[in-house]
mmCIF file of C-alpha atoms in Angstrom:
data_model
loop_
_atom_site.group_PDB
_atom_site.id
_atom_site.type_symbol
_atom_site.label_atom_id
_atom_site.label_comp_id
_atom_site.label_asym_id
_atom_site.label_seq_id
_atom_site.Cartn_x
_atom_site.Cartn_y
_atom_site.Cartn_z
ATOM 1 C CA UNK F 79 44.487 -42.232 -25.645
ATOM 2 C CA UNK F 80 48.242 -41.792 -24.972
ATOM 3 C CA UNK F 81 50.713 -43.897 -25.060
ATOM 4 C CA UNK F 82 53.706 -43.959 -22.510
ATOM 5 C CA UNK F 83 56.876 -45.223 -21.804
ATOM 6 C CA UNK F 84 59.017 -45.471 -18.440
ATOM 7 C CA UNK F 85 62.086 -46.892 -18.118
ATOM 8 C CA UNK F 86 65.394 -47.415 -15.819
ATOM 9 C CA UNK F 87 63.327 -46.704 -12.313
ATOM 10 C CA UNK F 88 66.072 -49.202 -10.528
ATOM 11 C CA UNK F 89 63.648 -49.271 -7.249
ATOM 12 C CA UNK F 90 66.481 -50.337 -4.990
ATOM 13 C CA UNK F 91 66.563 -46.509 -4.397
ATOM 14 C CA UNK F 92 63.971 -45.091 -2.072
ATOM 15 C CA UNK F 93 63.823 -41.830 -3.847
ATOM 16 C CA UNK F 94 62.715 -44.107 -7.190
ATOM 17 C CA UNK F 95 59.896 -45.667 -5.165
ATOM 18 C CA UNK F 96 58.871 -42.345 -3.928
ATOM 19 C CA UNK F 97 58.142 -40.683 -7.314
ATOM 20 C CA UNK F 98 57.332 -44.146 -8.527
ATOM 21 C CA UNK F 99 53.922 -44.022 -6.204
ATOM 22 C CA UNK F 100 53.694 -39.971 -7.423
ATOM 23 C CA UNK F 101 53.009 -40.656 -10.541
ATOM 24 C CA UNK F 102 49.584 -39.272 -11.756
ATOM 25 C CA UNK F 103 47.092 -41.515 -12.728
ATOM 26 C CA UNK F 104 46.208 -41.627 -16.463
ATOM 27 C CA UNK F 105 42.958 -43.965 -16.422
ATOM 28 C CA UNK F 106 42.764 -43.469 -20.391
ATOM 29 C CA UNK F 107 46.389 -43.957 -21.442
ATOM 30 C CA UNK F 108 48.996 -46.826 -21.734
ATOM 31 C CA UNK F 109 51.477 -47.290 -20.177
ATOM 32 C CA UNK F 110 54.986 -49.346 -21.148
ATOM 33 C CA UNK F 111 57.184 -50.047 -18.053
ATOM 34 C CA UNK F 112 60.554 -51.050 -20.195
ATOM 35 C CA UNK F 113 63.156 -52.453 -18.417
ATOM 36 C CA UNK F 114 65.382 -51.990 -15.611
ATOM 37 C CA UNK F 115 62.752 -52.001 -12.794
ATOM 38 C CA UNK F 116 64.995 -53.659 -10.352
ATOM 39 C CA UNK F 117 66.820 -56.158 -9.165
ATOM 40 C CA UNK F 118 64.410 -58.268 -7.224
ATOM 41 C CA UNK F 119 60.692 -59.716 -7.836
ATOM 42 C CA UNK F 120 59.922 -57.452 -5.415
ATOM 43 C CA UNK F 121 60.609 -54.662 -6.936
ATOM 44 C CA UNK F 122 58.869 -55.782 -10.149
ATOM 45 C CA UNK F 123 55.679 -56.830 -8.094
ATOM 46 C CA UNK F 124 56.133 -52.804 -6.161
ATOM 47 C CA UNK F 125 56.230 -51.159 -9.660
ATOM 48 C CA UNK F 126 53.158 -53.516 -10.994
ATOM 49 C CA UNK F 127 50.867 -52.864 -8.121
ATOM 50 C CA UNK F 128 51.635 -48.966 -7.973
ATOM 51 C CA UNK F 129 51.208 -48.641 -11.796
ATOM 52 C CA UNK F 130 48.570 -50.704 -13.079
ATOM 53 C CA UNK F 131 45.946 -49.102 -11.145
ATOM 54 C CA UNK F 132 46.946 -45.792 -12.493
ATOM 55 C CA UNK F 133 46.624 -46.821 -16.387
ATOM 56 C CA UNK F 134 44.210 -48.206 -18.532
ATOM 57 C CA UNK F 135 46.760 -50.720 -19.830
ATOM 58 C CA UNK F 136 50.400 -51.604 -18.447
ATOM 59 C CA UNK F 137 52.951 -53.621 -20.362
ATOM 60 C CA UNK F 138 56.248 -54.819 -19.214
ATOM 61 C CA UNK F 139 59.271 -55.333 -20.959
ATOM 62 C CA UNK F 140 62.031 -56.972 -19.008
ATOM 63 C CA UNK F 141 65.333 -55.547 -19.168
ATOM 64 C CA UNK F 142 68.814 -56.777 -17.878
ATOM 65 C CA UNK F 143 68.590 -56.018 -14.536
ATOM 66 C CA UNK F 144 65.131 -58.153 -14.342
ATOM 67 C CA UNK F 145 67.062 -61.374 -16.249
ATOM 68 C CA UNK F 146 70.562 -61.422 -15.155
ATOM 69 C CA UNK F 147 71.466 -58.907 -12.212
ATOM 70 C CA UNK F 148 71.248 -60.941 -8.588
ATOM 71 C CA UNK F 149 71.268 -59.905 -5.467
ATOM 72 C CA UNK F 150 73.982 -61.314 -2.983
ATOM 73 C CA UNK F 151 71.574 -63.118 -1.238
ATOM 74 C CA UNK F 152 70.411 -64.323 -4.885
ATOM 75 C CA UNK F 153 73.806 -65.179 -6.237
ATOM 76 C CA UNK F 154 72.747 -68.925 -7.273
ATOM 77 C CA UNK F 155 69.759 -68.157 -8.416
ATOM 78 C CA UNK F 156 68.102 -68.509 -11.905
ATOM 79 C CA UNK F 157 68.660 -66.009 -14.430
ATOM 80 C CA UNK F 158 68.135 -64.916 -18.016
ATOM 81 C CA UNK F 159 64.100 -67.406 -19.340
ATOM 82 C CA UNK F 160 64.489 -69.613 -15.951
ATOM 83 C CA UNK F 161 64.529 -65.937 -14.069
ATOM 84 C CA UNK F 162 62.092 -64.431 -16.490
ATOM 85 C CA UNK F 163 59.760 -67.371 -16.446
ATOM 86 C CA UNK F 164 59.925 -67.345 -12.146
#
């Protein structure tokens, strides 16, 4: 087993989703998707669904971006545990 580590893939760029969904699978190895993601639950939820099939085990560590960046259609919206715990 190997263990692996991914982080800053800021999915608001097409070009991240794109080698986002080319990464090989690794059906034996781990896999820790540190922060940085993105901006929206979407973007979490795109990087979840293309990974964790791909690994044996996926972790997430949220990152600033995931807590306290907004969107402007998000600017009132919860941030830091309220945004974490959405």
């Amino acid at each position: 087993m190997k263990l692996y580590a991914l982080s800053d893939v800021h999915l608001r760029y097409e070009v991240n989703r794109q080698l986002l969904q080319g990464i090989t699978p690794h059906p034996h190895d781990w896999l820790i998707l540190c922060g940085d993601v993105g901006e929206t639950t979407d973007h979490l939820q795109f990087a979840l669904d293309t990974l964790a099939p791909k690994f044996a085990k996926l972790l997430w560590v949220p990152g600033n971006h995931e807590l306290w960046t907004m969107t402007s259609q998000e600017k009132d919206g919860p941030r830091g545990v309220a945004q974490y715990e959405q």
